[in-house]
Amino acid sequence: MPATETKKVTISMPHELLVFADKMAGALGLTRSGFIAQTLQKARKRELERLGAEGYRFYSEESSEFAATSETAVAEAMDDEYR
């Protein structure tokens, strides 16, 4: 993870999540804060990828709809051009 300005925060969570975070942090050689930050970074990346895919699908559908609705006009224009 790139070095960025960090802020100290206080959070509350269920005990079992804290135990899990500590276990995973130790297994990965991270601090508790490092593990939580890495986990949030991964969640952020997944969300950005999801939003990108959603936008791609939206504009893909929009382009297909535009092509379908303009097909007649294009055909007429092409037909007029070659008469």
PDB file of C-alpha atoms in Angstrom, residues 3-64:
ATOM      1  CA  ALA A   3       2.465   5.710   1.894  1.00  0.00           C
ATOM      2  CA  THR A   4      -0.184   8.326   2.512  1.00  0.00           C
ATOM      3  CA  GLU A   5      -1.099  10.622   5.347  1.00  0.00           C
ATOM      4  CA  THR A   6      -2.684   8.577   8.100  1.00  0.00           C
ATOM      5  CA  LYS A   7      -5.224   9.586  10.700  1.00  0.00           C
ATOM      6  CA  LYS A   8      -5.739   7.951  14.051  1.00  0.00           C
ATOM      7  CA  VAL A   9      -9.336   6.859  14.652  1.00  0.00           C
ATOM      8  CA  THR A  10     -11.220   4.990  17.312  1.00  0.00           C
ATOM      9  CA  ILE A  11     -13.692   2.354  16.187  1.00  0.00           C
ATOM     10  CA  SER A  12     -15.964  -0.071  17.971  1.00  0.00           C
ATOM     11  CA  MET A  13     -16.600  -3.594  16.733  1.00  0.00           C
ATOM     12  CA  PRO A  14     -17.808  -6.911  18.065  1.00  0.00           C
ATOM     13  CA  HIS A  15     -15.178  -8.826  20.033  1.00  0.00           C
ATOM     14  CA  GLU A  16     -15.154 -11.747  17.583  1.00  0.00           C
ATOM     15  CA  LEU A  17     -14.270  -9.402  14.705  1.00  0.00           C
ATOM     16  CA  LEU A  18     -11.427  -7.933  16.714  1.00  0.00           C
ATOM     17  CA  VAL A  19     -10.086 -11.426  17.442  1.00  0.00           C
ATOM     18  CA  PHE A  20     -10.395 -12.288  13.747  1.00  0.00           C
ATOM     19  CA  ALA A  21      -8.642  -9.076  12.675  1.00  0.00           C
ATOM     20  CA  ASP A  22      -5.772  -9.739  15.080  1.00  0.00           C
ATOM     21  CA  LYS A  23      -5.445 -13.349  13.885  1.00  0.00           C
ATOM     22  CA  MET A  24      -5.417 -12.357  10.213  1.00  0.00           C
ATOM     23  CA  ALA A  25      -3.051  -9.461  10.818  1.00  0.00           C
ATOM     24  CA  GLY A  26      -0.595 -11.779  12.534  1.00  0.00           C
ATOM     25  CA  ALA A  27      -0.847 -14.376   9.761  1.00  0.00           C
ATOM     26  CA  LEU A  28      -0.137 -11.702   7.149  1.00  0.00           C
ATOM     27  CA  GLY A  29       2.621  -9.999   9.133  1.00  0.00           C
ATOM     28  CA  LEU A  30       0.613  -6.809   9.518  1.00  0.00           C
ATOM     29  CA  THR A  31      -0.464  -4.679  12.408  1.00  0.00           C
ATOM     30  CA  ARG A  32      -4.152  -4.574  13.287  1.00  0.00           C
ATOM     31  CA  SER A  33      -4.361  -1.117  11.708  1.00  0.00           C
ATOM     32  CA  GLY A  34      -2.511  -2.317   8.632  1.00  0.00           C
ATOM     33  CA  PHE A  35      -4.854  -5.266   8.195  1.00  0.00           C
ATOM     34  CA  ILE A  36      -7.970  -3.129   8.586  1.00  0.00           C
ATOM     35  CA  ALA A  37      -6.593  -0.510   6.175  1.00  0.00           C
ATOM     36  CA  GLN A  38      -5.667  -3.204   3.621  1.00  0.00           C
ATOM     37  CA  THR A  39      -9.112  -4.801   3.931  1.00  0.00           C
ATOM     38  CA  LEU A  40     -10.833  -1.455   3.397  1.00  0.00           C
ATOM     39  CA  GLN A  41      -8.561  -0.695   0.432  1.00  0.00           C
ATOM     40  CA  LYS A  42      -9.550  -3.996  -1.192  1.00  0.00           C
ATOM     41  CA  ALA A  43     -13.242  -3.265  -0.560  1.00  0.00           C
ATOM     42  CA  ARG A  44     -12.793   0.182  -2.109  1.00  0.00           C
ATOM     43  CA  LYS A  45     -11.106  -1.322  -5.174  1.00  0.00           C
ATOM     44  CA  ARG A  46     -13.935  -3.855  -5.616  1.00  0.00           C
ATOM     45  CA  GLU A  47     -16.513  -1.058  -5.367  1.00  0.00           C
ATOM     46  CA  LEU A  48     -14.691   1.078  -7.955  1.00  0.00           C
ATOM     47  CA  GLU A  49     -14.479  -1.922 -10.288  1.00  0.00           C
ATOM     48  CA  ARG A  50     -18.193  -2.632  -9.765  1.00  0.00           C
ATOM     49  CA  LEU A  51     -19.083   0.976 -10.544  1.00  0.00           C
ATOM     50  CA  GLY A  52     -16.871   0.934 -13.640  1.00  0.00           C
ATOM     51  CA  ALA A  53     -18.514  -2.249 -14.915  1.00  0.00           C
ATOM     52  CA  GLU A  54     -21.963  -0.806 -14.195  1.00  0.00           C
ATOM     53  CA  GLY A  55     -21.101   2.343 -16.158  1.00  0.00           C
ATOM     54  CA  TYR A  56     -19.720   0.299 -19.025  1.00  0.00           C
ATOM     55  CA  ARG A  57     -22.936  -1.782 -19.183  1.00  0.00           C
ATOM     56  CA  PHE A  58     -25.082   1.361 -19.062  1.00  0.00           C
ATOM     57  CA  TYR A  59     -23.239   3.116 -21.884  1.00  0.00           C
ATOM     58  CA  SER A  60     -23.051  -0.081 -23.894  1.00  0.00           C
ATOM     59  CA  GLU A  61     -26.837  -0.454 -23.693  1.00  0.00           C
ATOM     60  CA  GLU A  62     -27.312   3.240 -24.449  1.00  0.00           C
ATOM     61  CA  SER A  63     -25.078   2.959 -27.540  1.00  0.00           C
ATOM     62  CA  SER A  64     -26.957  -0.119 -28.736  1.00  0.00           C
TER      63      SER A  64
END
